[in-house]
CSV table of C-alpha atoms and ligand atoms in Angstrom, one decimal:
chain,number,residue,atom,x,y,z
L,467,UNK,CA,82.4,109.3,112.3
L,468,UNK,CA,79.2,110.7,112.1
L,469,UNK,CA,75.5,110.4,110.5
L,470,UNK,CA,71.5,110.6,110.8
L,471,UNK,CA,69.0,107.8,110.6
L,472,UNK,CA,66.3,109.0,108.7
L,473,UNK,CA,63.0,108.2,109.4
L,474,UNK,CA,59.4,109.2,109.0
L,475,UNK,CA,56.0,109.1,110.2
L,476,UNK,CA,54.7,106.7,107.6
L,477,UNK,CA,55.7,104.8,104.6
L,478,UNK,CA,55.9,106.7,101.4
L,479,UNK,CA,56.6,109.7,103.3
L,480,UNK,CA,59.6,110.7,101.5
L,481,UNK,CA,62.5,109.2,103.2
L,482,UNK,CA,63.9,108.0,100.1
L,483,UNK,CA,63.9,111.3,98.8
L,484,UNK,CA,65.3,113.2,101.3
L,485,UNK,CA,67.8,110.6,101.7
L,486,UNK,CA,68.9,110.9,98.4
L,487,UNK,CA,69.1,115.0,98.0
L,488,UNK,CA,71.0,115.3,101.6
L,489,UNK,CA,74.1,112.9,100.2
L,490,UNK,CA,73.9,115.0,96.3
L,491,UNK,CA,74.2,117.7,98.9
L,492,UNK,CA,77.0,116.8,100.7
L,493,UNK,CA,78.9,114.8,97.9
L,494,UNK,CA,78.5,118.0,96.1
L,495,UNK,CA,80.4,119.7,98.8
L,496,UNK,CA,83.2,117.1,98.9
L,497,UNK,CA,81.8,115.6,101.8
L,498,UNK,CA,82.5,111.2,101.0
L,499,UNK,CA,79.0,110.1,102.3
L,500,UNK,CA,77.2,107.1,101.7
L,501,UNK,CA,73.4,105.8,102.0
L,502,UNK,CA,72.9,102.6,103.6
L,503,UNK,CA,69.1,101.2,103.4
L,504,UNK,CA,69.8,97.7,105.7
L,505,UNK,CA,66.1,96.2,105.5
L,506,UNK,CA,64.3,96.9,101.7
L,507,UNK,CA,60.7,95.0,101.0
L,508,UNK,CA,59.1,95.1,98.0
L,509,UNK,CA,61.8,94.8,96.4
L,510,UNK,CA,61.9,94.2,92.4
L,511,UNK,CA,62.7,90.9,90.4
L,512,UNK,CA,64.7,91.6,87.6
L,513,UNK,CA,66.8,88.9,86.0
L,514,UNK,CA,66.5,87.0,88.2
L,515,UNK,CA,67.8,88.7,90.9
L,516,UNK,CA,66.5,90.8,93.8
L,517,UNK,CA,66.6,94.8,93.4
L,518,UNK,CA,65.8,97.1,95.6
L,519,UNK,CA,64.0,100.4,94.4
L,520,UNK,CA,65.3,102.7,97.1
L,521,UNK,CA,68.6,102.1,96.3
L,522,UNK,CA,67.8,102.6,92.3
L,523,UNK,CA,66.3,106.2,93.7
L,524,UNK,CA,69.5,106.6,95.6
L,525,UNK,CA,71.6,105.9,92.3
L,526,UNK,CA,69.0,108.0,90.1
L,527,UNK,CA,68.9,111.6,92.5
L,528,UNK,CA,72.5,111.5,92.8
L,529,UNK,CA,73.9,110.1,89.3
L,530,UNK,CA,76.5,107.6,91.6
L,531,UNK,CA,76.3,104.2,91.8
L,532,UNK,CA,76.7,102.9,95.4
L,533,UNK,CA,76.8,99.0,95.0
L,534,UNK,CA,75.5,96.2,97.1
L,535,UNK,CA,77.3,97.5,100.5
L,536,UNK,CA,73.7,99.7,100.3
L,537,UNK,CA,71.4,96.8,101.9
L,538,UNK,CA,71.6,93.8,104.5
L,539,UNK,CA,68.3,92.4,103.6
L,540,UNK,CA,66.4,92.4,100.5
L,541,UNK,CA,63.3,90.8,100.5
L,542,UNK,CA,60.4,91.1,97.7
L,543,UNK,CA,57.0,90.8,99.0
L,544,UNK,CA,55.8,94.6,99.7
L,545,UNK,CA,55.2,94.3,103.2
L,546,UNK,CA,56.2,95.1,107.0
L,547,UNK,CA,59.8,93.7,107.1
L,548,UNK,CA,59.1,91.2,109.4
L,549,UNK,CA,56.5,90.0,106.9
L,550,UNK,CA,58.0,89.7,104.3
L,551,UNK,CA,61.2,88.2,106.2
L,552,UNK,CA,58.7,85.5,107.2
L,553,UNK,CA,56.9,85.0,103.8
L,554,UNK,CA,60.6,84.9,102.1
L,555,UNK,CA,62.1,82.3,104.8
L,556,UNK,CA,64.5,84.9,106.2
L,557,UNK,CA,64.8,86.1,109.7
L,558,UNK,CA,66.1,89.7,110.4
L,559,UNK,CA,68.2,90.3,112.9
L,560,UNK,CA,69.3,93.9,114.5
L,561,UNK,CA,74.0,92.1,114.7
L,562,UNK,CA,74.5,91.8,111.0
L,563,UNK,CA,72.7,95.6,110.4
L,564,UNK,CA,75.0,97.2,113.6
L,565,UNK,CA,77.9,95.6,112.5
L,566,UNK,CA,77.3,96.9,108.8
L,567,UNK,CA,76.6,100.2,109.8
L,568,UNK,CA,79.9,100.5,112.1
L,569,UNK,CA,81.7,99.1,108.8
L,570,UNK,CA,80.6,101.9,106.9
L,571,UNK,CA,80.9,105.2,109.5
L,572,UNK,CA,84.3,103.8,109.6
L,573,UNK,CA,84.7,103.7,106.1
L,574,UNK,CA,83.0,107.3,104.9
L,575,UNK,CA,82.9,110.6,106.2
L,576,UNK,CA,79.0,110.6,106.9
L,577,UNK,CA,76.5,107.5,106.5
L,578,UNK,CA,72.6,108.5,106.0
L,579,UNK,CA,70.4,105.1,107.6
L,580,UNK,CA,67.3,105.0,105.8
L,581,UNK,CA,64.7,103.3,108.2
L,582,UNK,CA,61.3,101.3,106.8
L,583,UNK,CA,58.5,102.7,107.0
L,584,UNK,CA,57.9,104.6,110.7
L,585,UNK,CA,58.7,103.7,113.9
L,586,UNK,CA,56.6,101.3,115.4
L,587,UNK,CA,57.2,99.2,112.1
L,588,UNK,CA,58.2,95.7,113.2
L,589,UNK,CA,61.5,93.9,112.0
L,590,UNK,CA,60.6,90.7,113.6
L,591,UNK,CA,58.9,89.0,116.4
L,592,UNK,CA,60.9,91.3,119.1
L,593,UNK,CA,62.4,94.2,117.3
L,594,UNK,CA,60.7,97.5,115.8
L,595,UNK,CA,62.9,100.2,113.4
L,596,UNK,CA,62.7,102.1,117.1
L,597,UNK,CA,64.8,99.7,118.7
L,598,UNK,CA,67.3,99.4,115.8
L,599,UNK,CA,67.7,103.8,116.2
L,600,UNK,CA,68.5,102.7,119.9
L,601,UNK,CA,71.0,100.6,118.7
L,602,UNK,CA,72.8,102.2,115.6
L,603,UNK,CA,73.0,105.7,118.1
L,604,UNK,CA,72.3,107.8,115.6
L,605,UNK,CA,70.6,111.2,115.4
L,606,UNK,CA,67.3,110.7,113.7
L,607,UNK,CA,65.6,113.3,110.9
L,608,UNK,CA,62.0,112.7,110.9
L,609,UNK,CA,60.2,112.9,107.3
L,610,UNK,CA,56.9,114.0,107.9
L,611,UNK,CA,53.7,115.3,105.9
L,612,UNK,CA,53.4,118.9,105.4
L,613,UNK,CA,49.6,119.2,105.0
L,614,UNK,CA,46.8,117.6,106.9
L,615,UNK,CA,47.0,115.0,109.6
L,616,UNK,CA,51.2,115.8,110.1
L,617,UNK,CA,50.7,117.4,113.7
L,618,UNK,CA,49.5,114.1,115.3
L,619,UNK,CA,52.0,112.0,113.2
L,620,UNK,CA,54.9,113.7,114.3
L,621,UNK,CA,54.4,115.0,117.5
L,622,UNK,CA,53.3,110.9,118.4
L,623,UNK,CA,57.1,109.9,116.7
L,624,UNK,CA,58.9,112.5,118.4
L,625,UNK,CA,57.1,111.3,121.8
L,626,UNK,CA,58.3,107.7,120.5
L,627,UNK,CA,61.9,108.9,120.2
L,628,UNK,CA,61.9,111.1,122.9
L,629,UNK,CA,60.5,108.3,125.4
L,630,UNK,CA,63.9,106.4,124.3
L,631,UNK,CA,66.2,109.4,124.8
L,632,UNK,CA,67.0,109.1,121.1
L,633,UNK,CA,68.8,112.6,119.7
L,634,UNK,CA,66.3,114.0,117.1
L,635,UNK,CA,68.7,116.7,114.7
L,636,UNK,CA,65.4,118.0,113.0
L,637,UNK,CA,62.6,117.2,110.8
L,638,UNK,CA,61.7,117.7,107.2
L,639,UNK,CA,58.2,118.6,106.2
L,640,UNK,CA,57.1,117.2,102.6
L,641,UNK,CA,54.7,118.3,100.4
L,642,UNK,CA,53.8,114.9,99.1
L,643,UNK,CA,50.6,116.0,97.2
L,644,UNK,CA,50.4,118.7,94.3
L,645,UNK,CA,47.5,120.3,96.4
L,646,UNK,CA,48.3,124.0,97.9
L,647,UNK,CA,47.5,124.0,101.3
L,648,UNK,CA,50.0,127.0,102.1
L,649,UNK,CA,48.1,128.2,105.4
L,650,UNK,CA,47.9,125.0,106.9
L,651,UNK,CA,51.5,124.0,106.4
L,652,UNK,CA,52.4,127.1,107.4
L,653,UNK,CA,50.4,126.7,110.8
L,654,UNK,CA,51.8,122.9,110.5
L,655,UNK,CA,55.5,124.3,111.4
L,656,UNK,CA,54.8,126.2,113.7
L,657,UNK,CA,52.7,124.4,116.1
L,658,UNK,CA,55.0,121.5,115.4
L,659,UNK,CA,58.1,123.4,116.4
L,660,UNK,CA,56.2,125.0,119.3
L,661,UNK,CA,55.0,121.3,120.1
L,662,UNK,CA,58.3,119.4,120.2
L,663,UNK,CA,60.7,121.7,120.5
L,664,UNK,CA,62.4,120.0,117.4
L,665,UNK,CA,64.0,122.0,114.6
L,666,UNK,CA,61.9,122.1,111.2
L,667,UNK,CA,65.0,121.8,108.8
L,668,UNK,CA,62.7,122.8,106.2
L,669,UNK,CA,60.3,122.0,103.5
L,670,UNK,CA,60.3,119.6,100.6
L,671,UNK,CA,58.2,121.1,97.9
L,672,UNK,CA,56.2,118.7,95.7
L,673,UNK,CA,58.0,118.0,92.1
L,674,UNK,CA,58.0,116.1,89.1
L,675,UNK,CA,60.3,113.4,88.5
L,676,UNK,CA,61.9,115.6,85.7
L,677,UNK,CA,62.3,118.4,88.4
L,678,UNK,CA,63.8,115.9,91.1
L,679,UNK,CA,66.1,114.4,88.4
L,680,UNK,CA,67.6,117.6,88.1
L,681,UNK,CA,67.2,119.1,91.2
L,682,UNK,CA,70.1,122.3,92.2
L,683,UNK,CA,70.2,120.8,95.9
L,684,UNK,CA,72.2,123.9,97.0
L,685,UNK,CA,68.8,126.0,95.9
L,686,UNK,CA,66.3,123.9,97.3
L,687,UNK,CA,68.3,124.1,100.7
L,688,UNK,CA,68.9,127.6,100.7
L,689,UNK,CA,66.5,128.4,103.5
L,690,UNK,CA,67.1,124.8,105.0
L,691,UNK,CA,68.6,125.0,108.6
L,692,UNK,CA,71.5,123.2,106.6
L,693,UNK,CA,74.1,124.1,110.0
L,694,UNK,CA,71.7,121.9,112.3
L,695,UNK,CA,72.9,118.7,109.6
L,696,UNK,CA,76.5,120.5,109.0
L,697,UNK,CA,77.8,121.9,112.5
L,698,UNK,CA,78.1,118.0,113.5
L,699,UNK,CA,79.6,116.8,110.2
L,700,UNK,CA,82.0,119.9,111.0
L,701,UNK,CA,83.1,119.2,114.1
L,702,UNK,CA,83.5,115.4,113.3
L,703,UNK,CA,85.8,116.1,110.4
L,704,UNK,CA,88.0,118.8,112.3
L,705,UNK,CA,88.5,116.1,115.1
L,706,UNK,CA,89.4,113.0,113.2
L,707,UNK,CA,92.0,115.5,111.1
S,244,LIG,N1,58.0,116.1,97.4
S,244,LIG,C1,57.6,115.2,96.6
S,244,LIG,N2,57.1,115.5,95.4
S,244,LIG,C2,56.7,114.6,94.5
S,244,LIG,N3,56.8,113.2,94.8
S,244,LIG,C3,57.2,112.9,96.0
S,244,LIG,C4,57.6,113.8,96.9
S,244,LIG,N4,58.1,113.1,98.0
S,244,LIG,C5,57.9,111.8,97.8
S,244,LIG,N5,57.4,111.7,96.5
S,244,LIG,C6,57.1,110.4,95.8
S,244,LIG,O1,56.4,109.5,96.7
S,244,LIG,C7,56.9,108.2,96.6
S,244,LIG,C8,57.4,107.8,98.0
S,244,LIG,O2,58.5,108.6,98.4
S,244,LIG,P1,59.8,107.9,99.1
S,244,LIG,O3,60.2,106.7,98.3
S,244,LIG,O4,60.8,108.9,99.3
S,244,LIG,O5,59.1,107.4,100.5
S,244,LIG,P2,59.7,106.5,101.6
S,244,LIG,O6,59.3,107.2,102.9
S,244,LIG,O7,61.2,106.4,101.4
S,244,LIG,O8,59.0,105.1,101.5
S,244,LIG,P3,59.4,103.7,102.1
S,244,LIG,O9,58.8,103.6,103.4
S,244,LIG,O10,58.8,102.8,101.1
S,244,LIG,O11,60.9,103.6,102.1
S,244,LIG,C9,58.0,108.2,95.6
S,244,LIG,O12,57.5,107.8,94.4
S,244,LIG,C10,58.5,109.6,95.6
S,244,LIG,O13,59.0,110.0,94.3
S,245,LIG,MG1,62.3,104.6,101.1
């Protein structure tokens, strides 16, 4: 069965986001897919018990409720995972996350892996989120800036991935600040594009919470290079029938 890790050039890059509105998308077109987040710092202490705010942002965009089956590790300083693994006396380890991650592609038509941070982000001593993409064998969407500073970022993560042979499907440019900065993310695309030779699925523009709350995802991906995600979904749903 098949999916996309996502990742991104930095933390609070808009992972999350993206995450969320590509499985509205798909469950909106019938498609069973499911977000799975395996390693979550920072997470919030509520009740007395752990809980982890992508997920919440998952639950929110979409109006579903996806349960525990969403992380492997949730840990609550607001750190690099390995960090926080270390501060919460808790050792992360790639087995449990590969063997959760083959659970659910088995179990759901399409599974969205939601990284930490970028790539070079550790998850312990040894391991970096790179090395778990490696493993899980996954194509990767890359959530990037849209304005200043992105063509650096990205084209240094798409070297990352490339270095490992890892598939790259595309990446998503975000407008994470209100500011209008149309010429440069224009310019932004296209010397990325020309640069990696990666599709630009498309853009993100920057919204309100009220406006992502209610978001009509099959607008806002109208001009998204929606077949590059699709095709593959496709294909893997024709062969298992
Ligand atoms: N296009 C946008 N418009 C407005 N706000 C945005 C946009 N993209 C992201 N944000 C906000 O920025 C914050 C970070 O976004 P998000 O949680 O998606 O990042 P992330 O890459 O998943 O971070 P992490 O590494 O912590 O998982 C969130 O509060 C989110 O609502
Ligand atoms: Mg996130």
């Amino acid at each position: 069965m098949k999916g996309f890790f996502i990742t991104g050039t930095d933390t609070e890059i808009g992972k999350t986001l993206t995450t969320g509105l590509i499985v509205k998308y798909f469950l909106e077109e019938g498609i069973d897919v499911f977000p799975y987040k395996p390693v979550q710092s920072g997470a919030i202490r509520k009740n007395d018990r752990l809980v982890a705010p992508d997920m919440e942002s998952y639950e929110r965009i979409t109006k579903c409720t996806f349960g525990e089956e969403v992380n492997t590790y949730v840990l609550e300083t607001p750190s690099s995972p390995h960090l926080a693994a270390s501060i919460d006396g808790v050792s992360i380890e790639l087995k449990p996350i590969l063997e959760q991650v083959k659970k659910l592609r088995n179990a759901h038509e399409l599974l969205l892996v939601e990284g930490a941070g970028g790539l070079i982000v550790p998850l312990n001593e040894e391991a970096t989120i790179l090395d778990l993409i490696d493993q899980v064998s996954l194509p990767v969407i890359l959530v990037a800036r849209a304005g200043l500073g992105t063509i650096n970022h990205t084209v240094l993560s798409v070297m990352a991935l490339k270095q490992r042979n890892i598939q790259i499907a595309g990446i998503v440019l975000n407008q994470t600040s209100p500011d209008e900065m149309l010429e440069i993310e224009k310019d932004n695309k296209r010397m990325i594009e020309r640069i990696t030779e990666v599709p630009i699925i498309g853009m993100l523009p920057f919204m309100t919470q009220d406006t992502m709350d209610e978001l009509n995802v099959k607008d806002l991906f109208k001009n998204w290079k929606m077949e590059v995600l699709k095709e593959d979904v496709q294909s893997e749903s024709a062969a298992a029938n």
